[in-house]
Coordinates of C-alpha atoms in Angstrom, one line a residue:
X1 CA 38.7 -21.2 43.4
X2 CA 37.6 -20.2 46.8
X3 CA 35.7 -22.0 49.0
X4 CA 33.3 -20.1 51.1
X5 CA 31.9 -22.3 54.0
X6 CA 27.6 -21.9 55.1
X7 CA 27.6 -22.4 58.5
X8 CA 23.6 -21.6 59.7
X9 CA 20.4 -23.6 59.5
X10 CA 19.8 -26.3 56.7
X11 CA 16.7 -24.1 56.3
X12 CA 18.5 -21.0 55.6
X13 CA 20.7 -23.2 52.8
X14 CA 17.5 -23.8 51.0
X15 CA 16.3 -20.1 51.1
X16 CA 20.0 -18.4 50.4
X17 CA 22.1 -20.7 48.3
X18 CA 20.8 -19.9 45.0
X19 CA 20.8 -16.3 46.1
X20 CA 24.7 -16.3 46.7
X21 CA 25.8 -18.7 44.1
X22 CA 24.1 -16.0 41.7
X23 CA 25.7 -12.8 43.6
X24 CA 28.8 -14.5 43.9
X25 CA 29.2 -15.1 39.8
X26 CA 27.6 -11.6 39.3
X27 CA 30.8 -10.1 41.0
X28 CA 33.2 -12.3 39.0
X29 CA 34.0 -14.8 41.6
X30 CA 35.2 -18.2 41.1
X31 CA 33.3 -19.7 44.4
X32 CA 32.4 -23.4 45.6
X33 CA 29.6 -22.5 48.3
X34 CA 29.4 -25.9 50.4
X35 CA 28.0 -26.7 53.5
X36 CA 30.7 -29.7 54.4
X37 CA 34.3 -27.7 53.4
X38 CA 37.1 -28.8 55.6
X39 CA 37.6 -26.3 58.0
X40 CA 41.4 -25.8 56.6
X41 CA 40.4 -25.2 53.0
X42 CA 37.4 -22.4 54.0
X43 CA 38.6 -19.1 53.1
X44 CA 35.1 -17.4 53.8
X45 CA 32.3 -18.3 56.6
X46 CA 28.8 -17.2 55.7
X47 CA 27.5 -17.4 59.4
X48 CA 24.5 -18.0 61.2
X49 CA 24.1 -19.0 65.2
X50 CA 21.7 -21.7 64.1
X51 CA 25.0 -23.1 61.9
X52 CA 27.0 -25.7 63.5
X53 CA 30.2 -23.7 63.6
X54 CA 31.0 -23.2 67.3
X55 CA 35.1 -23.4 67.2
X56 CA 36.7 -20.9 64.6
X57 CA 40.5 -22.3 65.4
X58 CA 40.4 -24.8 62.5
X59 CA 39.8 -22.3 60.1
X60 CA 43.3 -21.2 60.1
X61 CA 43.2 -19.7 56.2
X62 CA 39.6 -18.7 56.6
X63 CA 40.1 -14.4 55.8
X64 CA 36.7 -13.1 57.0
X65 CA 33.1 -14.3 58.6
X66 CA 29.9 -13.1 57.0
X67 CA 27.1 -12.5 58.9
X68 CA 24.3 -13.1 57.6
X69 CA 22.0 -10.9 60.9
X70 CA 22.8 -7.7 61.9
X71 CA 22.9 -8.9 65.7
X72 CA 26.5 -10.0 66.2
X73 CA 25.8 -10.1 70.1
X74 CA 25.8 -14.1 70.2
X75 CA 29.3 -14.3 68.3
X76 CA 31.6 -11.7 69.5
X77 CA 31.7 -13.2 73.0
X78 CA 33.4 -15.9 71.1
X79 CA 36.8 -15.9 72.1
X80 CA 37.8 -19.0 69.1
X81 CA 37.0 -16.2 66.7
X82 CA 40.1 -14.1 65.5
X83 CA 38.9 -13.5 61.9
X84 CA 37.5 -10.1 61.3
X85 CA 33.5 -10.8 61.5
X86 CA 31.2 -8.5 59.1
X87 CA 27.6 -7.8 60.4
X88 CA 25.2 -7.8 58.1
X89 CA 23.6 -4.5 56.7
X90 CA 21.5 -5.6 53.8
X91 CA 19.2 -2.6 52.0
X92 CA 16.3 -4.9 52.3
X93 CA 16.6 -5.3 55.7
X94 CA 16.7 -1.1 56.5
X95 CA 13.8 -1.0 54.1
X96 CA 11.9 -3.2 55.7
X97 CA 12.5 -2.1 58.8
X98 CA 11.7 1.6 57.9
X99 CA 8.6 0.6 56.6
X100 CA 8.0 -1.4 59.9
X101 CA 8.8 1.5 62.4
X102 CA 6.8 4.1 59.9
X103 CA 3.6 1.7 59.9
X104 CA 3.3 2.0 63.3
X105 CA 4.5 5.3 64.6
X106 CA 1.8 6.5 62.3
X107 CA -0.6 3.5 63.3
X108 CA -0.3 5.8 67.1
X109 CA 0.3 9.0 65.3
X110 CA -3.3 8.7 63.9
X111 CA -5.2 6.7 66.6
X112 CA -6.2 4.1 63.8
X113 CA -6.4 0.9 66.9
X114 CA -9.3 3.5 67.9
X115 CA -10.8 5.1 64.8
X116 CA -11.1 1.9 62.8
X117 CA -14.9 1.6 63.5
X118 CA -16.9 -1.3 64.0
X119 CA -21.0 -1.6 64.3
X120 CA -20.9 -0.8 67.8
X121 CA -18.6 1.6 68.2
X122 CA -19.4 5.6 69.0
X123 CA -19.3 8.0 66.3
X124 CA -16.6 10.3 67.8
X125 CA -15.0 12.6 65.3
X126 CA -11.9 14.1 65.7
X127 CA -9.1 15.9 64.3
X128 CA -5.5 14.0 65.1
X129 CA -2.5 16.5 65.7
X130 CA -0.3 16.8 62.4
X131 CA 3.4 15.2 62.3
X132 CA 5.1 18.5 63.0
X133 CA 3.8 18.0 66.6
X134 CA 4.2 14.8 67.5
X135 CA 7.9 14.3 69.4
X136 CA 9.4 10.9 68.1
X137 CA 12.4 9.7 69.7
X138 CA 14.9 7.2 67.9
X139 CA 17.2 5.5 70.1
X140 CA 19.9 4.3 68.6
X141 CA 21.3 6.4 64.6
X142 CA 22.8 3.5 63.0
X143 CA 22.3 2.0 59.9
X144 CA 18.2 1.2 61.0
X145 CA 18.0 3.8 62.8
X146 CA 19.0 6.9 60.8
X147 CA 17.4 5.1 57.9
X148 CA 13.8 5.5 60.3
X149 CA 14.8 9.0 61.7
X150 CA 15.4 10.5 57.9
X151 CA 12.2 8.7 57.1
X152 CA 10.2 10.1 59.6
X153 CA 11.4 13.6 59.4
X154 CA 10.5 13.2 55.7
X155 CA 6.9 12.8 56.8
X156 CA 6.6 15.8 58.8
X157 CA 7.4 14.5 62.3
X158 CA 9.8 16.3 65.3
X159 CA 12.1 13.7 65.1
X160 CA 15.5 13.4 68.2
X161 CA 17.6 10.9 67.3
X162 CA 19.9 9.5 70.2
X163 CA 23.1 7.4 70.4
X164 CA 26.0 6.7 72.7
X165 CA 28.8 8.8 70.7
X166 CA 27.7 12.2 69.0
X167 CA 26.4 11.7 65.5
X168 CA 25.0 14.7 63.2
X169 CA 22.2 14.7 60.0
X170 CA 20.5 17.1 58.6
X171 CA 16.9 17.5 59.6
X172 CA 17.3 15.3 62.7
X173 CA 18.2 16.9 66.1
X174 CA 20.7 14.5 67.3
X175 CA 21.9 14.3 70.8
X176 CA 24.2 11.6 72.3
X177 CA 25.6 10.5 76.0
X178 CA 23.7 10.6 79.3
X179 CA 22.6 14.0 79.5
X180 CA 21.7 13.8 75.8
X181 CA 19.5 10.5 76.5
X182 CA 17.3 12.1 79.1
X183 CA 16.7 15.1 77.2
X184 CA 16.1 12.9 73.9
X185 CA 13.1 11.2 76.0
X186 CA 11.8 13.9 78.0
X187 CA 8.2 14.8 76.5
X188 CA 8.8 12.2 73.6
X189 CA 5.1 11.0 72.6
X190 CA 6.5 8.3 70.7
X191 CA 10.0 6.5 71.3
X192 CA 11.4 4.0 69.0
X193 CA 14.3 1.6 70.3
X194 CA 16.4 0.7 67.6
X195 CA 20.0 0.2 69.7
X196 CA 22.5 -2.9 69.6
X197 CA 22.8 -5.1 72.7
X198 CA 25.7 -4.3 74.3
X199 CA 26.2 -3.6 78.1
X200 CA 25.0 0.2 78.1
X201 CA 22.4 -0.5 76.2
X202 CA 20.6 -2.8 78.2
X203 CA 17.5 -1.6 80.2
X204 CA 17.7 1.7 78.4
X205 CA 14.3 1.8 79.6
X206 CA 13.6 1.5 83.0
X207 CA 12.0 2.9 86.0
X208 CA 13.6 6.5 85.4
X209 CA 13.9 6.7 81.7
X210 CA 10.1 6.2 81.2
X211 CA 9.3 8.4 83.6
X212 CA 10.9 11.2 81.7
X213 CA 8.0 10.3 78.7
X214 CA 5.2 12.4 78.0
X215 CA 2.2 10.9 79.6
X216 CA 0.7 8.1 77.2
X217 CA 3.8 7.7 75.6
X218 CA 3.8 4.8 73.1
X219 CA 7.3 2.3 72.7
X220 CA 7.8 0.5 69.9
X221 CA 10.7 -1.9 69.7
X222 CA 11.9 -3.6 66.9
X223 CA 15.6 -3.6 68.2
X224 CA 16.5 -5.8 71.1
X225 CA 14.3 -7.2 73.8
X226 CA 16.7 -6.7 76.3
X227 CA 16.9 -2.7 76.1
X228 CA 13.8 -2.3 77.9
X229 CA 12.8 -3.6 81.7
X230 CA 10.6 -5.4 81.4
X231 CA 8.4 -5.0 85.1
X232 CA 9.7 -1.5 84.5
X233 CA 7.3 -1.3 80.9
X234 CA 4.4 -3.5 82.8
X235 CA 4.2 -0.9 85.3
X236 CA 4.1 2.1 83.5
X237 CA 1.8 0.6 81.4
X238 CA -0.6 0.1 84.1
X239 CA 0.0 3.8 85.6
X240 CA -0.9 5.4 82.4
X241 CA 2.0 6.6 82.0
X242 CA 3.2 4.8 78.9
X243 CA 0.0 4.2 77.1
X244 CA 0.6 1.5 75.0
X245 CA 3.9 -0.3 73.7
X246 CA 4.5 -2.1 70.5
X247 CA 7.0 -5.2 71.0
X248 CA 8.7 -7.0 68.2
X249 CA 11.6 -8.5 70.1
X250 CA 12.1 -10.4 73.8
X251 CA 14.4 -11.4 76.1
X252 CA 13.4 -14.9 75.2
X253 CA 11.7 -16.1 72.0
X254 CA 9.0 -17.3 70.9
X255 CA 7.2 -15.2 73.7
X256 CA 6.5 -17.5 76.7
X257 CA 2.4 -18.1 76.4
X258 CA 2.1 -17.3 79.9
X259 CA 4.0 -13.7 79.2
X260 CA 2.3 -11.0 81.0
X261 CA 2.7 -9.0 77.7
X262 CA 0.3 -11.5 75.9
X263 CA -2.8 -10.4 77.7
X264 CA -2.6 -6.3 78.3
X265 CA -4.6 -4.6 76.7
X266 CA -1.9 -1.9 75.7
X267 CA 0.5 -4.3 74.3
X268 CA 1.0 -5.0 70.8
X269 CA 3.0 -8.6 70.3
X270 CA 4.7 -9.0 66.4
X271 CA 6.3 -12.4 66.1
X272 CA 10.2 -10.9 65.7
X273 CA 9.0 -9.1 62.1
X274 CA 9.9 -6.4 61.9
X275 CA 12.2 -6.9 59.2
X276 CA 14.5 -10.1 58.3
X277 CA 17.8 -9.9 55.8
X278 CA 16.2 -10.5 52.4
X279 CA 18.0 -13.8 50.6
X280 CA 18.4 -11.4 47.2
X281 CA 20.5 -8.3 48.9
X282 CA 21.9 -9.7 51.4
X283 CA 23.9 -12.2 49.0
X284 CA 25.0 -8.9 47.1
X285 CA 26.6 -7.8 50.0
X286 CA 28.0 -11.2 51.2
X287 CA 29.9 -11.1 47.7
X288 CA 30.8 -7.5 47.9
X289 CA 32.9 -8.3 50.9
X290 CA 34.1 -11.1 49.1
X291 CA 35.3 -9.3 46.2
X292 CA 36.7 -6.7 48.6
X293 CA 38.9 -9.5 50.5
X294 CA 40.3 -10.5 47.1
X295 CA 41.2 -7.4 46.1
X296 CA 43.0 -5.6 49.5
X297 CA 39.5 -3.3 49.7
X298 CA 38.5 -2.5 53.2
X299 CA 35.9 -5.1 54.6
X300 CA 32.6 -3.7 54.7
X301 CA 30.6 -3.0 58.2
X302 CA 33.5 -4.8 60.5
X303 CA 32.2 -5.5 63.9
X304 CA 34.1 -3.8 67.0
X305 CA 34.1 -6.3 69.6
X306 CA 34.7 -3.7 72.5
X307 CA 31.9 -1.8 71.3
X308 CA 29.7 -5.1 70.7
X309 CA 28.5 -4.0 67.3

Protein backbone atom coordinates (compact mmCIF):
# COMPACT_ATOMS: atom_id res chain seq x y z
CA UNK A 1 0.00 0.00 0.00
CA UNK A 2 1.30 3.42 -0.65
CA UNK A 3 0.35 6.34 0.83
CA UNK A 4 0.29 9.42 -1.29
CA UNK A 5 -0.13 12.62 0.80
CA UNK A 6 -2.68 15.94 -0.80
CA UNK A 7 -1.09 18.73 0.34
CA UNK A 8 -3.24 22.00 -1.54
CA UNK A 9 -6.54 23.56 -0.77
CA UNK A 10 -9.54 21.68 0.99
CA UNK A 11 -11.19 23.00 -2.17
CA UNK A 12 -8.98 21.34 -4.51
CA UNK A 13 -9.61 17.87 -2.35
CA UNK A 14 -13.20 18.07 -3.23
CA UNK A 15 -12.65 18.80 -6.96
CA UNK A 16 -9.59 16.09 -7.53
CA UNK A 17 -9.93 13.25 -5.09
CA UNK A 18 -12.30 11.19 -6.86
CA UNK A 19 -10.33 12.06 -10.01
CA UNK A 20 -7.07 10.36 -8.52
CA UNK A 21 -8.50 7.62 -6.44
CA UNK A 22 -9.95 6.51 -10.01
CA UNK A 23 -6.56 7.13 -12.02
CA UNK A 24 -4.70 5.70 -9.43
CA UNK A 25 -6.75 2.08 -9.43
CA UNK A 26 -6.87 2.48 -13.38
CA UNK A 27 -2.99 2.09 -13.30
CA UNK A 28 -2.98 -0.85 -10.86
CA UNK A 29 -2.03 0.98 -7.84
CA UNK A 30 -2.71 -0.06 -4.41
CA UNK A 31 -2.95 3.81 -3.01
CA UNK A 32 -4.48 5.35 0.38
CA UNK A 33 -4.93 9.18 -0.89
CA UNK A 34 -5.27 11.13 2.56
CA UNK A 35 -5.09 14.47 3.44
CA UNK A 36 -3.68 13.80 7.29
CA UNK A 37 -0.70 10.96 6.43
CA UNK A 38 2.19 11.29 8.85
CA UNK A 39 4.82 12.92 7.20
CA UNK A 40 7.11 9.67 7.76
CA UNK A 41 4.80 7.21 6.11
CA UNK A 42 4.02 9.62 2.78
CA UNK A 43 5.79 8.11 -0.02
CA UNK A 44 4.16 10.59 -2.64
CA UNK A 45 3.13 14.53 -2.26
CA UNK A 46 0.32 15.62 -4.57
CA UNK A 47 1.21 19.50 -4.16
CA UNK A 48 -0.39 22.58 -4.29
CA UNK A 49 1.03 26.20 -2.62
CA UNK A 50 -2.48 26.66 -1.21
CA UNK A 51 -1.54 23.07 0.75
CA UNK A 52 -0.20 23.34 4.14
CA UNK A 53 3.02 21.61 3.36
CA UNK A 54 5.76 24.27 3.90
CA UNK A 55 8.69 21.91 5.45
CA UNK A 56 9.65 18.80 3.18
CA UNK A 57 12.29 17.40 5.92
CA UNK A 58 9.83 15.07 7.62
CA UNK A 59 9.12 13.36 4.66
CA UNK A 60 12.18 11.38 4.82
CA UNK A 61 10.68 8.15 2.63
CA UNK A 62 8.51 10.46 0.54
CA UNK A 63 10.10 9.41 -3.35
CA UNK A 64 8.65 12.29 -5.50
CA UNK A 65 6.24 15.65 -5.25
CA UNK A 66 3.46 16.04 -7.79
CA UNK A 67 2.52 19.11 -8.86
CA UNK A 68 -0.49 19.61 -9.55
CA UNK A 69 0.24 23.56 -11.69
CA UNK A 70 2.66 23.82 -14.17
CA UNK A 71 4.20 27.05 -12.31
CA UNK A 72 6.84 25.52 -10.00
CA UNK A 73 8.31 29.13 -9.37
CA UNK A 74 6.77 29.30 -5.61
CA UNK A 75 8.36 25.83 -4.67
CA UNK A 76 11.75 25.43 -6.05
CA UNK A 77 13.11 28.35 -4.01
CA UNK A 78 12.31 25.91 -1.27
CA UNK A 79 15.44 24.86 0.09
CA UNK A 80 13.54 21.92 2.67
CA UNK A 81 12.71 20.32 -0.69
CA UNK A 82 15.25 17.51 -1.79
CA UNK A 83 12.68 15.16 -3.41
CA UNK A 84 12.65 15.29 -7.12
CA UNK A 85 9.39 17.73 -7.83
CA UNK A 86 7.32 16.97 -11.17
CA UNK A 87 5.50 19.96 -12.82
CA UNK A 88 2.51 19.43 -14.04
CA UNK A 89 1.84 19.00 -17.84
CA UNK A 90 -1.71 17.82 -18.10
CA UNK A 91 -3.24 17.46 -21.98
CA UNK A 92 -6.17 19.43 -20.77
CA UNK A 93 -4.34 22.04 -19.66
CA UNK A 94 -2.18 22.57 -23.36
CA UNK A 95 -5.64 22.19 -24.87
CA UNK A 96 -7.11 24.63 -23.13
CA UNK A 97 -4.64 26.82 -23.35
CA UNK A 98 -4.31 26.44 -27.29
CA UNK A 99 -7.69 27.12 -27.63
CA UNK A 100 -7.21 30.19 -25.31
CA UNK A 101 -4.21 31.81 -27.25
CA UNK A 102 -6.05 30.79 -30.80
CA UNK A 103 -9.47 32.54 -29.64
CA UNK A 104 -7.78 35.53 -29.33
CA UNK A 105 -4.92 35.93 -31.78
CA UNK A 106 -7.75 35.43 -34.19
CA UNK A 107 -10.13 37.67 -32.03
CA UNK A 108 -7.09 40.59 -33.32
CA UNK A 109 -6.32 38.70 -36.47
CA UNK A 110 -9.91 39.51 -37.65
CA UNK A 111 -10.79 42.89 -35.90
CA UNK A 112 -13.96 41.17 -34.40
CA UNK A 113 -13.74 43.92 -30.90
CA UNK A 114 -14.39 46.26 -34.11
CA UNK A 115 -16.56 44.51 -36.64
CA UNK A 116 -19.04 43.10 -34.15
CA UNK A 117 -21.74 45.75 -35.08
CA UNK A 118 -24.12 47.39 -33.00
CA UNK A 119 -27.19 49.91 -33.98
CA UNK A 120 -25.04 52.70 -33.99
CA UNK A 121 -22.08 51.75 -35.37
CA UNK A 122 -20.74 52.71 -39.18
CA UNK A 123 -21.15 50.41 -41.93
CA UNK A 124 -17.45 50.13 -42.80
CA UNK A 125 -16.64 47.03 -44.86
CA UNK A 126 -13.53 45.63 -45.18
CA UNK A 127 -11.36 42.89 -46.20
CA UNK A 128 -8.95 41.64 -43.06
CA UNK A 129 -5.35 40.35 -44.19
CA UNK A 130 -5.29 36.43 -44.42
CA UNK A 131 -3.18 34.32 -41.69
CA UNK A 132 -0.14 33.89 -44.00
CA UNK A 133 0.45 37.65 -43.31
CA UNK A 134 0.06 38.26 -40.00
CA UNK A 135 3.65 37.76 -38.01
CA UNK A 136 2.87 35.98 -34.64
CA UNK A 137 5.44 35.65 -32.18
CA UNK A 138 5.52 32.88 -29.34
CA UNK A 139 7.70 33.48 -26.66
CA UNK A 140 8.58 30.74 -24.94
CA UNK A 141 8.37 26.55 -27.13
CA UNK A 142 7.56 24.46 -24.33
CA UNK A 143 5.01 22.18 -23.70
CA UNK A 144 2.15 25.38 -24.13
CA UNK A 145 3.87 26.95 -26.21
CA UNK A 146 4.82 24.67 -29.13
CA UNK A 147 1.41 23.17 -28.60
CA UNK A 148 0.03 27.21 -29.68
CA UNK A 149 2.89 27.75 -32.28
CA UNK A 150 1.96 24.21 -34.19
CA UNK A 151 -1.62 25.33 -33.78
CA UNK A 152 -1.24 28.46 -35.22
CA UNK A 153 0.87 27.50 -38.08
CA UNK A 154 -1.89 25.00 -38.80
CA UNK A 155 -4.24 27.88 -39.44
CA UNK A 156 -2.26 29.61 -41.89
CA UNK A 157 -0.34 32.17 -39.71
CA UNK A 158 3.76 33.23 -39.96
CA UNK A 159 4.42 31.90 -36.91
CA UNK A 160 8.45 32.61 -34.84
CA UNK A 161 8.69 30.80 -31.99
CA UNK A 162 11.41 31.97 -29.43
CA UNK A 163 13.14 30.46 -26.36
CA UNK A 164 16.23 30.77 -24.32
CA UNK A 165 18.20 27.50 -25.69
CA UNK A 166 17.77 26.60 -29.47
CA UNK A 167 14.79 24.36 -30.15
CA UNK A 168 13.70 23.18 -33.79
CA UNK A 169 9.84 22.12 -35.36
CA UNK A 170 8.78 21.71 -38.48
CA UNK A 171 6.67 24.62 -39.81
CA UNK A 172 7.72 27.05 -37.06
CA UNK A 173 10.80 29.31 -37.55
CA UNK A 174 12.41 28.94 -34.27
CA UNK A 175 15.10 31.24 -33.03
CA UNK A 176 16.59 31.32 -29.48
CA UNK A 177 19.15 33.66 -27.32
CA UNK A 178 19.41 37.42 -27.35
CA UNK A 179 19.97 38.09 -30.91
CA UNK A 180 17.34 35.52 -31.64
CA UNK A 181 14.75 37.43 -29.23
CA UNK A 182 15.01 40.77 -30.93
CA UNK A 183 14.68 39.39 -34.28
CA UNK A 184 11.71 37.01 -33.14
CA UNK A 185 9.86 40.54 -32.10
CA UNK A 186 10.93 42.83 -34.69
CA UNK A 187 7.76 43.52 -36.99
CA UNK A 188 5.73 40.84 -34.96
CA UNK A 189 1.83 42.09 -35.26
CA UNK A 190 0.97 39.84 -32.71
CA UNK A 191 3.22 38.42 -29.71
CA UNK A 192 2.10 35.78 -27.38
CA UNK A 193 4.06 35.31 -23.97
CA UNK A 194 3.98 31.95 -22.99
CA UNK A 195 7.60 31.72 -20.90
CA UNK A 196 8.30 30.33 -17.16
CA UNK A 197 9.28 32.86 -14.50
CA UNK A 198 12.60 32.55 -13.92
CA UNK A 199 15.17 35.43 -13.66
CA UNK A 200 15.73 35.95 -17.61
CA UNK A 201 12.52 35.90 -18.14
CA UNK A 202 11.28 38.52 -16.26
CA UNK A 203 10.38 41.88 -18.02
CA UNK A 204 10.93 40.17 -21.35
CA UNK A 205 8.93 43.07 -22.35
CA UNK A 206 10.10 46.31 -21.67
CA UNK A 207 10.98 49.69 -22.92
CA UNK A 208 13.25 48.23 -25.82
CA UNK A 209 11.67 44.97 -26.59
CA UNK A 210 8.30 46.60 -27.56
CA UNK A 211 9.75 49.02 -29.38
CA UNK A 212 11.06 46.47 -31.77
CA UNK A 213 7.00 45.60 -32.42
CA UNK A 214 5.31 46.48 -35.53
CA UNK A 215 3.22 49.52 -34.83
CA UNK A 216 -0.24 48.45 -33.15
CA UNK A 217 1.17 45.34 -32.03
CA UNK A 218 -1.23 43.34 -29.93
CA UNK A 219 0.24 41.21 -26.50
CA UNK A 220 -1.45 38.62 -25.17
CA UNK A 221 -0.25 36.89 -22.07
CA UNK A 222 -1.46 33.99 -20.65
CA UNK A 223 1.98 32.96 -19.16
CA UNK A 224 3.34 34.93 -16.26
CA UNK A 225 2.52 38.53 -15.19
CA UNK A 226 5.81 39.20 -14.35
CA UNK A 227 7.42 38.90 -18.00
CA UNK A 228 6.13 42.01 -19.07
CA UNK A 229 6.80 45.80 -17.47
CA UNK A 230 4.30 46.85 -16.61
CA UNK A 231 4.73 51.13 -16.96
CA UNK A 232 6.77 49.79 -19.94
CA UNK A 233 3.15 48.07 -21.61
CA UNK A 234 1.04 51.31 -20.20
CA UNK A 235 3.15 53.47 -22.13
CA UNK A 236 3.29 51.95 -25.33
CA UNK A 237 -0.12 51.55 -25.09
CA UNK A 238 -0.73 55.04 -24.87
CA UNK A 239 1.89 55.91 -27.87
CA UNK A 240 0.21 53.71 -30.22
CA UNK A 241 2.69 51.70 -30.48
CA UNK A 242 1.31 48.57 -28.98
CA UNK A 243 -2.30 48.82 -29.87
CA UNK A 244 -3.95 46.77 -27.57
CA UNK A 245 -2.82 43.95 -25.09
CA UNK A 246 -4.71 40.95 -23.75
CA UNK A 247 -3.71 40.13 -20.04
CA UNK A 248 -4.59 36.88 -18.37
CA UNK A 249 -2.01 36.90 -15.57
CA UNK A 250 -0.45 39.81 -12.93
CA UNK A 251 2.12 40.46 -10.83
CA UNK A 252 -0.44 40.30 -8.09
CA UNK A 253 -3.89 38.65 -8.17
CA UNK A 254 -7.01 39.23 -8.18
CA UNK A 255 -6.07 42.47 -10.15
CA UNK A 256 -5.95 45.49 -7.71
CA UNK A 257 -9.44 47.50 -8.56
CA UNK A 258 -7.59 50.53 -8.80
CA UNK A 259 -5.09 48.84 -11.55
CA UNK A 260 -4.44 51.22 -14.30
CA UNK A 261 -5.02 48.16 -16.65
CA UNK A 262 -8.78 48.08 -15.53
CA UNK A 263 -9.76 51.20 -17.17
CA UNK A 264 -7.72 51.51 -20.75
CA UNK A 265 -9.45 51.26 -23.39
CA UNK A 266 -6.83 48.84 -25.14
CA UNK A 267 -6.67 46.48 -22.35
CA UNK A 268 -8.39 43.29 -22.23
CA UNK A 269 -8.50 41.85 -18.32
CA UNK A 270 -9.36 37.67 -18.17
CA UNK A 271 -9.61 36.56 -14.50
CA UNK A 272 -6.22 34.07 -14.71
CA UNK A 273 -8.30 31.71 -17.48
CA UNK A 274 -6.67 30.90 -19.73
CA UNK A 275 -6.51 27.43 -18.92
CA UNK A 276 -6.45 25.49 -15.38
CA UNK A 277 -5.16 21.65 -14.97
CA UNK A 278 -8.36 19.65 -15.65
CA UNK A 279 -9.24 17.25 -12.38
CA UNK A 280 -9.73 14.12 -15.04
CA UNK A 281 -6.04 14.34 -16.88
CA UNK A 282 -4.25 15.69 -14.71
CA UNK A 283 -4.91 12.60 -12.15
CA UNK A 284 -3.74 10.33 -15.17
CA UNK A 285 -0.62 11.89 -15.10
CA UNK A 286 -0.27 12.21 -11.30
CA UNK A 287 -0.61 8.20 -11.43
CA UNK A 288 1.62 7.85 -14.43
CA UNK A 289 4.45 9.16 -12.35
CA UNK A 290 3.35 7.03 -9.68
CA UNK A 291 3.47 4.00 -11.57
CA UNK A 292 6.85 5.10 -12.99
CA UNK A 293 8.42 5.53 -9.31
CA UNK A 294 7.32 1.93 -8.58
CA UNK A 295 8.59 0.55 -11.33
CA UNK A 296 12.49 2.34 -11.74
CA UNK A 297 10.80 4.37 -15.02
CA UNK A 298 12.15 7.88 -15.40
CA UNK A 299 9.90 10.49 -13.58
CA UNK A 300 7.96 12.33 -16.01
CA UNK A 301 8.53 16.37 -16.56
CA UNK A 302 11.25 16.79 -13.56
CA UNK A 303 11.72 20.29 -12.68
CA UNK A 304 15.44 21.74 -12.99
CA UNK A 305 15.82 24.05 -10.16
CA UNK A 306 18.77 26.01 -11.81
CA UNK A 307 16.79 26.59 -14.78
CA UNK A 308 13.51 27.30 -12.53
CA UNK A 309 11.26 25.14 -14.58
Amino acid sequence: MLNVLFSAAPKDWDKYRDAIVTALAGAGLETDLRRDHAAENVDYIVYAPSGATLDFTPFTRCKAVLSLWAGVETIITNTTLTQPLARMVDPGMTAGMVEYVCGHVLRHHLGMDRDILRRDTNWQPHDPPLAQDRPVTILGLGELGLAAAQALASLGFAVTGWSRTAKSAPGLRCLHGTDGLWQALTGAQIVVLLLPDTGPTRNILNPETLALTATGAVIINPGRGVLIDDAALLAALDSGQIGHATLDVFRSEPLPPDHAYWAHPHVTVTPHIASGTRPRTAAEVIADNIRRGETGEPFLHLVGRERGY
